[in-house]
Amino acid sequence: MQKIRSGTLAALLLGSAFTPTLSLAAPADSAAIREAALKDDVAWDFTEGLTTEVGPRPAGTPQEERARDWAVAKLKALGFSNVRAEPYTMPVWVRGRDEAKILSPFPQNLVLAALGNSGSTTDKGITGEVVYFPTLADLEAAPDASLKGKIAFVSHGMEATQDGSSYGYFGAARRQGPSIAAKKGAIGILIRSIGTDHHRMPHTGVQMWADGVTPIPAAALSVPDAEQLARVIARGQPVKLHLTLTSKMLKDQPSGNVIAEIPGSDPASGVVVAACHLDSWDQGTGAIDDASGCAIAAASALHVAKAGQPRRTIRILMAGAEEVGGDGARAYFKAHGAEKHALAIESDFGADRIWRVDFKLPQGHEALATQVAAALAPLGIGASKQEAGGGADIAPLVRAGVPVIDLKQDGTRYFDLHHTPDDTLDKIDPAQLRQNVAAWAVTLNLIANASESMGVN
């Protein structure tokens, strides 16, 4: 695929979009921006570069630091202003060796991945009898201390949905299951991966220990291995399993956000935040989660800049440490929450086509929502009546009352890949990526140039 030379693009931007004397009479024509964005190569170039030249980017690690350095250099080359990293420190969980083996009645290895913040076994591992729970509710209903010396196994299989709504329900097995099992005396817990594929690739992800709970080893089995273990258990004989998960926690490790801007002509009108997250899990190269989201945010903002200087500043927020609990979002709000934010928007659901738009705008802004919806309709995007809620990287802003628009991507296959070794560049469809850029570009353009008074602070 042909790439736009960053130097040429930077020259275009610096010679036009960033010139303060540009005419600001009206927003650029949505159709022209939309058509230009449908030919975009910047987003693919960004995604390819980040996943190839940096690769996996676990939060708080030297790889994430390399990603920040890479992103700062890339955004400067593309012509953004005020590009910088904003550092903070955080505790960091580091994966070790992940192994599991059924010892009896049918000896065999299992494929699994430790969950973020998992407790650690010794190098020799632990051995215990497996107690099976078809759902998280079954685990919750188990008597106190009933799992003493045992390894819990929760199945709780997830089904695919277009909007990804099943993740909230089924993901509870990962988020809450380890703490529940630990309270009941378990020495370890296995869950069926929170995923919709049937590949032998486990889905990792973070879980947070409840107050007062001593961490235990916690891991996700690949879906085929979870089904295999369930079949072994169904034979009716006691199942003994050996589990080795070696990991460690490090204190006060450096992380940070990357910020870049397209300056607006009217600072008093507020900032439009276009967010994504720069970190990823360690197994794949973080293409769908979330290199493509950062690529969409950056490329779409550039299309607005090329059409003329916007009224409002568009600020790209490439947050750090989203995967482990949203440290970057909180750090951004601590540093910038007092500033006036007109709108927040986030891309963190892969790069398949956008099919729906949700709004949460101030009362009296119905005409603006209608205008955005009309500009999106030619891209096959329909407006819903559901209220936008944003995502993890803008959550503190949304809680503070900042207006939000959600451009909802098709998530039918997202959880086939999510948090697995299969999250790689080849899963990105260039045509659908461009449709994302086009949708974002027309939305950012209309919001950044809207005459309405928006936002808080």
Coordinates of C-alpha atoms in Angstrom, one line a residue:
M1 CA 0.0 0.0 0.0
Q2 CA 1.3 3.4 -1.0
K3 CA 2.3 5.6 1.9
I4 CA 2.1 9.4 2.3
R5 CA 5.5 10.8 3.0
S6 CA 5.3 12.4 6.4
G7 CA 7.5 15.3 5.4
T8 CA 5.2 16.2 2.5
L9 CA 2.1 15.9 4.7
A10 CA 3.7 18.0 7.4
A11 CA 4.5 20.7 4.9
L12 CA 0.9 20.7 3.7
L13 CA -0.3 21.0 7.3
L14 CA 2.2 23.6 8.4
G15 CA 1.5 25.6 5.2
S16 CA -2.3 25.6 5.5
A17 CA -4.1 24.0 8.5
F18 CA -1.9 25.6 11.1
T19 CA -1.9 29.1 9.6
P20 CA -3.8 31.4 12.0
T21 CA -5.1 33.7 9.1
L22 CA -7.2 30.9 7.5
S23 CA -10.8 31.8 6.8
L24 CA -13.1 30.4 9.5
A25 CA -16.4 31.4 7.9
A26 CA -17.9 27.9 8.0
P27 CA -16.8 24.3 8.5
A28 CA -15.3 22.6 5.5
D29 CA -17.8 20.6 3.4
S30 CA -18.4 17.3 5.0
A31 CA -18.7 15.5 1.7
A32 CA -15.2 16.7 0.6
I33 CA -13.6 15.6 3.9
R34 CA -15.4 12.3 3.8
E35 CA -14.2 11.5 0.3
A36 CA -10.7 12.5 1.1
A37 CA -10.6 10.4 4.2
L38 CA -11.9 7.3 2.3
K39 CA -8.6 7.5 0.5
D40 CA -6.5 7.9 3.6
D41 CA -3.2 6.0 4.0
V42 CA -2.0 7.7 7.2
A43 CA -4.0 5.4 9.5
W44 CA -2.6 2.2 8.0
D45 CA 0.9 3.7 8.0
F46 CA 0.6 4.5 11.7
T47 CA -0.8 1.1 12.6
E48 CA 1.8 -0.7 10.6
G49 CA 4.6 1.3 12.0
L50 CA 3.6 1.0 15.7
T51 CA 3.0 -2.7 15.5
T52 CA 6.1 -3.4 13.5
E53 CA 8.7 -1.0 15.0
V54 CA 7.5 -1.4 18.6
G55 CA 5.2 -4.4 18.8
P56 CA 3.7 -5.4 22.2
R57 CA 3.5 -2.5 24.6
P58 CA 2.6 -3.6 28.1
A59 CA 1.8 -0.8 30.5
G60 CA 4.7 0.5 32.6
T61 CA 7.4 -1.4 30.7
P62 CA 10.3 -0.3 28.5
Q63 CA 8.2 -1.4 25.5
E64 CA 5.5 1.1 26.4
E65 CA 8.2 3.7 26.8
R66 CA 9.5 3.0 23.3
A67 CA 5.9 3.3 22.1
R68 CA 5.7 6.8 23.6
D69 CA 8.9 7.8 22.0
W70 CA 7.8 6.4 18.6
A71 CA 4.4 8.2 18.8
V72 CA 6.0 11.5 19.8
A73 CA 8.3 11.3 16.8
K74 CA 5.6 10.2 14.4
L75 CA 3.1 12.9 15.5
K76 CA 5.7 15.6 15.1
A77 CA 6.6 14.3 11.6
L78 CA 2.9 14.4 10.7
G79 CA 2.7 18.1 11.6
F80 CA 0.9 18.1 14.9
S81 CA 1.6 20.9 17.4
N82 CA 2.4 20.8 21.2
V83 CA 3.5 17.1 20.9
R84 CA 4.8 15.7 24.2
A85 CA 4.7 12.8 26.6
E86 CA 3.2 13.5 30.0
P87 CA 4.8 11.0 32.5
Y88 CA 3.5 9.4 35.6
T89 CA 4.5 6.3 37.7
M90 CA 2.5 3.2 38.5
P91 CA 2.8 -0.3 39.9
V92 CA 3.4 -2.9 37.2
W93 CA 2.5 -6.6 37.0
V94 CA 5.0 -8.6 34.9
R95 CA 4.1 -12.0 33.5
G96 CA 6.4 -15.0 34.1
R97 CA 5.9 -18.6 33.1
D98 CA 2.4 -19.8 32.4
E99 CA 1.9 -23.6 32.4
A100 CA -0.8 -26.1 33.4
K101 CA -1.1 -29.8 33.2
I102 CA -3.8 -32.3 34.0
L103 CA -2.0 -35.0 36.1
S104 CA -5.0 -37.3 36.4
P105 CA -7.2 -39.0 35.3
F106 CA -6.1 -38.2 31.7
P107 CA -2.6 -36.5 31.7
Q108 CA -2.2 -33.7 29.2
N109 CA -1.0 -30.1 28.9
L110 CA -3.4 -27.1 28.8
V111 CA -2.9 -23.7 27.0
L112 CA -3.5 -20.7 29.3
A113 CA -2.4 -17.2 30.1
A114 CA -2.1 -15.6 33.5
L115 CA -4.5 -12.7 34.1
G116 CA -3.1 -9.3 35.0
N117 CA -2.3 -8.9 38.7
S118 CA -2.4 -12.7 39.1
G119 CA -0.8 -14.0 42.2
S120 CA 2.3 -16.1 41.7
T121 CA 3.2 -19.7 42.4
T122 CA 6.7 -20.8 43.2
D123 CA 8.9 -22.0 40.3
K124 CA 7.7 -25.5 41.2
G125 CA 4.0 -24.6 40.9
I126 CA 1.1 -25.9 42.8
T127 CA -1.1 -29.0 42.6
G128 CA -4.7 -29.3 43.5
E129 CA -8.0 -30.9 42.7
V130 CA -10.2 -29.0 40.3
V131 CA -13.7 -27.9 41.3
Y132 CA -15.9 -27.0 38.3
F133 CA -18.4 -24.1 38.2
P134 CA -20.4 -23.7 35.0
T135 CA -21.0 -20.0 35.7
L136 CA -19.8 -17.3 38.0
A137 CA -23.1 -17.4 39.9
D138 CA -22.3 -21.0 40.7
L139 CA -18.9 -20.0 42.2
E140 CA -20.6 -17.2 44.2
A141 CA -23.1 -19.7 45.6
A142 CA -20.4 -22.1 46.8
P143 CA -20.2 -22.3 50.6
D144 CA -17.5 -20.3 52.4
A145 CA -14.2 -22.2 52.8
S146 CA -15.5 -24.9 50.4
L147 CA -12.6 -24.5 48.1
K148 CA -9.8 -24.8 50.6
G149 CA -6.8 -26.4 48.9
K150 CA -8.7 -26.6 45.6
I151 CA -8.3 -25.0 42.2
A152 CA -11.5 -23.4 41.0
F153 CA -12.6 -23.6 37.3
V154 CA -15.3 -21.3 35.9
S155 CA -16.6 -21.9 32.4
H156 CA -19.2 -19.1 31.7
G157 CA -18.8 -19.0 27.9
M158 CA -19.3 -15.7 26.0
E159 CA -21.3 -15.2 22.8
A160 CA -20.6 -12.7 20.1
T161 CA -22.7 -9.5 19.7
Q162 CA -22.3 -6.7 17.2
D163 CA -22.0 -4.0 19.8
G164 CA -19.9 -6.0 22.2
S165 CA -22.5 -5.8 25.0
S166 CA -22.0 -9.4 26.1
Y167 CA -18.5 -8.5 27.4
G168 CA -19.8 -6.7 30.4
Y169 CA -21.7 -9.7 31.6
F170 CA -19.3 -12.5 30.7
G171 CA -16.2 -10.5 31.7
A172 CA -17.3 -10.6 35.3
A173 CA -15.8 -14.1 35.5
R174 CA -12.4 -12.5 34.9
R175 CA -12.8 -9.3 36.8
Q176 CA -14.5 -10.8 40.0
G177 CA -13.9 -14.5 39.8
P178 CA -10.4 -14.6 41.3
S179 CA -11.4 -12.6 44.3
I180 CA -14.5 -14.7 44.9
A181 CA -12.5 -17.9 44.7
A182 CA -9.7 -16.6 47.0
K183 CA -12.3 -15.7 49.6
K184 CA -13.6 -19.3 49.6
G185 CA -10.1 -20.7 50.1
A186 CA -9.0 -21.6 46.6
I187 CA -5.3 -21.9 46.0
G188 CA -5.8 -20.9 42.3
I189 CA -8.5 -20.2 39.7
L190 CA -8.9 -21.0 36.0
I191 CA -11.5 -19.3 33.8
R192 CA -12.6 -20.0 30.3
S193 CA -11.2 -17.1 28.2
I194 CA -13.5 -14.2 27.8
G195 CA -13.6 -14.6 24.0
T196 CA -15.8 -15.8 21.2
D197 CA -13.2 -17.7 19.1
H198 CA -12.4 -21.4 19.1
H199 CA -8.7 -21.0 18.5
R200 CA -6.2 -22.4 21.0
M201 CA -5.2 -18.9 22.1
P202 CA -6.0 -17.7 25.6
H203 CA -7.4 -14.2 26.2
T204 CA -5.6 -12.4 29.0
G205 CA -6.9 -9.3 30.7
V206 CA -6.7 -7.5 34.0
Q207 CA -8.5 -8.2 37.2
M208 CA -8.4 -6.2 40.4
W209 CA -8.3 -7.9 43.8
A210 CA -11.1 -7.0 46.2
D211 CA -10.0 -5.2 49.4
G212 CA -8.5 -7.6 51.9
V213 CA -8.1 -10.5 49.5
T214 CA -4.8 -12.3 49.3
P215 CA -4.0 -12.8 45.6
I216 CA -4.0 -16.3 44.2
P217 CA -2.7 -17.6 40.9
A218 CA -5.4 -16.8 38.2
A219 CA -5.3 -17.6 34.5
A220 CA -7.5 -17.9 31.5
L221 CA -7.7 -21.1 29.5
S222 CA -8.1 -21.0 25.7
V223 CA -11.6 -21.8 24.8
P224 CA -10.8 -25.3 23.3
D225 CA -8.8 -26.1 26.5
A226 CA -11.6 -24.9 28.7
E227 CA -14.0 -27.1 26.8
Q228 CA -11.5 -30.0 27.1
L229 CA -11.2 -29.6 30.8
A230 CA -15.0 -29.5 31.2
R231 CA -15.2 -32.8 29.3
V232 CA -12.6 -34.4 31.4
I233 CA -14.5 -33.3 34.6
A234 CA -17.7 -34.6 33.1
R235 CA -16.2 -38.2 33.1
G236 CA -16.9 -38.1 36.9
Q237 CA -13.5 -38.8 38.2
P238 CA -11.5 -36.4 40.4
V239 CA -9.3 -34.2 38.3
K240 CA -5.9 -33.2 39.7
L241 CA -4.0 -30.3 38.0
H242 CA -0.6 -28.8 38.3
L243 CA -0.4 -25.1 37.8
T244 CA 2.7 -22.9 37.4
L245 CA 2.2 -19.1 37.1
T246 CA 5.3 -17.1 38.0
S247 CA 4.8 -13.3 37.9
K248 CA 5.9 -10.3 40.0
M249 CA 4.8 -6.8 40.9
L250 CA 7.1 -3.8 40.5
K251 CA 6.6 -0.5 42.2
D252 CA 6.8 3.0 40.8
Q253 CA 7.5 2.2 37.1
P254 CA 7.3 4.9 34.5
S255 CA 4.3 5.2 32.2
G256 CA 2.8 8.2 30.5
N257 CA 0.4 9.7 28.0
V258 CA 1.2 11.2 24.6
I259 CA -0.5 14.5 23.7
A260 CA -0.7 16.2 20.3
E261 CA -2.8 19.1 19.1
I262 CA -4.3 20.8 16.1
P263 CA -4.6 24.3 17.5
G264 CA -8.0 26.0 17.2
S265 CA -8.6 29.7 16.5
D266 CA -10.8 30.3 19.6
P267 CA -9.2 29.0 22.8
A268 CA -12.3 30.0 24.8
S269 CA -14.4 27.5 22.9
G270 CA -12.9 24.5 24.5
V271 CA -10.9 21.4 23.5
V272 CA -12.2 18.4 21.6
V273 CA -10.4 15.3 22.9
A274 CA -9.9 12.4 20.5
A275 CA -8.6 9.5 22.6
C276 CA -7.2 6.0 22.3
H277 CA -4.7 4.0 24.3
L278 CA -1.1 3.3 23.4
D279 CA -0.4 0.3 25.6
S280 CA -1.3 -3.2 24.8
W281 CA -1.1 -6.7 26.2
D282 CA 2.1 -8.7 25.8
Q283 CA 0.9 -11.6 23.7
G284 CA 0.1 -10.0 20.3
T285 CA 1.2 -6.7 18.8
G286 CA -1.8 -4.7 19.8
A287 CA -3.1 -3.9 16.3
I288 CA -6.8 -3.9 17.0
D289 CA -6.3 -3.0 20.7
D290 CA -5.5 -0.2 20.2
A291 CA -2.9 0.8 17.6
S292 CA -5.7 1.2 15.0
G293 CA -7.6 3.4 17.4
C294 CA -4.7 5.8 17.8
A295 CA -4.2 5.7 14.0
I296 CA -7.9 6.6 13.4
A297 CA -7.8 9.5 15.9
A298 CA -4.6 11.0 14.4
A299 CA -5.5 10.5 10.7
S300 CA -9.0 11.9 11.1
A301 CA -7.7 15.0 12.9
L302 CA -5.2 15.6 10.1
H303 CA -8.1 15.6 7.6
V304 CA -9.8 18.3 9.6
A305 CA -6.6 20.3 9.7
K306 CA -6.0 20.0 5.9
A307 CA -9.5 21.5 5.3
G308 CA -8.8 24.6 7.4
Q309 CA -8.0 25.6 10.9
P310 CA -10.8 24.6 13.2
R311 CA -12.5 26.8 15.8
R312 CA -11.7 24.5 18.6
T313 CA -8.4 22.8 19.4
I314 CA -8.4 19.1 18.6
R315 CA -6.3 17.3 21.1
I316 CA -5.1 13.7 20.5
L317 CA -4.8 11.7 23.8
M318 CA -2.9 8.5 23.4
A319 CA -3.3 7.2 26.9
G320 CA -1.0 4.9 28.7
A321 CA -1.8 2.0 30.9
E322 CA -5.5 1.6 29.8
E323 CA -5.3 -2.2 29.9
V324 CA -4.4 -2.4 33.5
G325 CA -7.1 -0.1 34.9
G326 CA -7.0 3.3 33.2
D327 CA -4.0 5.0 34.9
G328 CA -3.5 7.2 31.8
A329 CA -7.1 8.5 31.8
R330 CA -6.8 9.4 35.5
A331 CA -3.5 11.1 34.9
Y332 CA -4.9 13.1 32.0
F333 CA -7.8 14.3 34.1
K334 CA -5.6 15.2 37.0
A335 CA -3.5 17.3 34.6
H336 CA -6.2 18.8 32.4
G337 CA -9.5 18.3 34.0
A338 CA -9.9 22.0 34.9
E339 CA -9.6 23.0 31.3
K340 CA -12.8 23.5 29.2
H341 CA -13.6 20.4 27.2
A342 CA -16.2 20.7 24.5
L343 CA -16.4 17.0 23.6
A344 CA -14.6 13.7 24.2
I345 CA -14.6 10.8 21.7
E346 CA -12.7 7.5 21.8
S347 CA -11.6 4.7 19.5
D348 CA -10.9 1.5 21.3
F349 CA -12.9 -1.3 19.7
G350 CA -10.8 -2.4 16.7
A351 CA -11.1 -1.1 13.2
D352 CA -14.1 -2.8 11.7
R353 CA -16.7 -0.6 10.1
I354 CA -18.6 1.9 12.2
W355 CA -22.3 1.2 11.9
R356 CA -24.0 3.4 14.6
V357 CA -23.5 6.7 16.3
D358 CA -24.7 7.6 19.8
F359 CA -24.8 11.1 21.3
K360 CA -24.7 12.7 24.7
L361 CA -24.7 16.4 24.0
P362 CA -26.0 19.3 26.1
Q363 CA -29.7 20.0 25.9
G364 CA -30.5 22.3 23.0
H365 CA -27.8 20.7 20.7
E366 CA -30.2 18.5 18.8
A367 CA -29.6 20.3 15.5
L368 CA -25.8 19.6 15.8
A369 CA -26.5 15.9 16.4
T370 CA -28.7 15.9 13.4
Q371 CA -26.0 17.5 11.3
V372 CA -23.4 14.9 12.4
A373 CA -25.8 12.1 11.7
A374 CA -26.5 13.4 8.3
A375 CA -22.8 13.6 7.5
L376 CA -22.3 10.0 8.7
A377 CA -25.3 8.5 6.8
P378 CA -23.5 8.1 3.4
L379 CA -21.0 5.9 5.2
G380 CA -23.7 3.5 6.2
I381 CA -23.9 4.7 9.8
G382 CA -27.2 5.1 11.6
A383 CA -28.0 7.3 14.6
S384 CA -29.4 5.5 17.6
K385 CA -31.5 6.7 20.5
Q386 CA -29.0 5.2 23.0
E387 CA -27.0 7.6 25.1
A388 CA -23.3 7.7 24.4
G389 CA -21.1 6.6 27.3
G390 CA -17.5 6.8 26.1
G391 CA -14.7 4.4 27.0
A392 CA -12.0 3.9 29.6
D393 CA -9.6 6.6 28.2
I394 CA -12.2 9.4 28.5
A395 CA -14.2 8.0 31.5
P396 CA -13.1 10.7 34.0
L397 CA -14.1 13.4 31.5
V398 CA -17.5 11.8 30.9
R399 CA -18.1 11.5 34.6
A400 CA -17.3 15.2 34.9
G401 CA -20.1 16.0 32.4
V402 CA -18.1 16.5 29.2
P403 CA -20.3 15.8 26.1
V404 CA -19.5 12.6 24.3
I405 CA -20.1 10.9 20.9
D406 CA -19.6 7.2 20.4
L407 CA -18.9 6.0 16.9
K408 CA -19.7 2.3 17.4
Q409 CA -17.7 -0.2 15.4
D410 CA -18.9 -3.6 14.4
G411 CA -17.6 -5.9 17.2
T412 CA -18.8 -9.2 15.8
R413 CA -15.3 -10.6 15.5
Y414 CA -13.6 -8.3 18.0
F415 CA -13.6 -10.8 20.9
D416 CA -12.2 -13.5 18.6
L417 CA -8.9 -11.5 18.8
H418 CA -9.1 -9.4 22.0
H419 CA -6.1 -9.8 24.4
T420 CA -4.7 -12.8 22.4
P421 CA -1.6 -13.5 20.4
D422 CA -3.8 -13.2 17.4
D423 CA -4.1 -9.4 17.8
T424 CA -1.8 -8.6 14.9
L425 CA -1.7 -6.3 11.9
D426 CA -3.1 -8.8 9.4
K427 CA -6.5 -8.6 11.2
I428 CA -6.9 -5.0 10.1
D429 CA -9.0 -4.5 7.0
P430 CA -7.7 -1.3 5.2
A431 CA -11.1 -0.5 3.6
Q432 CA -12.9 -0.6 7.0
L433 CA -10.1 1.3 8.6
R434 CA -10.6 4.1 6.1
Q435 CA -14.3 4.1 6.8
N436 CA -13.5 4.7 10.4
V437 CA -11.2 7.6 9.5
A438 CA -13.9 9.2 7.3
A439 CA -16.5 8.9 10.1
W440 CA -14.2 10.4 12.6
A441 CA -13.1 13.2 10.3
V442 CA -16.5 14.5 9.5
T443 CA -17.5 14.2 13.2
L444 CA -14.5 16.0 14.5
N445 CA -14.8 18.7 11.8
L446 CA -18.4 19.5 12.7
I447 CA -17.9 19.5 16.4
A448 CA -14.6 21.4 16.3
N449 CA -16.2 24.1 14.2
A450 CA -19.7 24.2 15.7
S451 CA -21.0 27.6 16.8
E452 CA -22.8 26.1 19.8
S453 CA -21.4 26.6 23.2
M454 CA -20.4 23.1 24.5
G455 CA -18.7 21.4 27.3
V456 CA -17.8 22.1 30.9
N457 CA -15.3 24.2 32.8

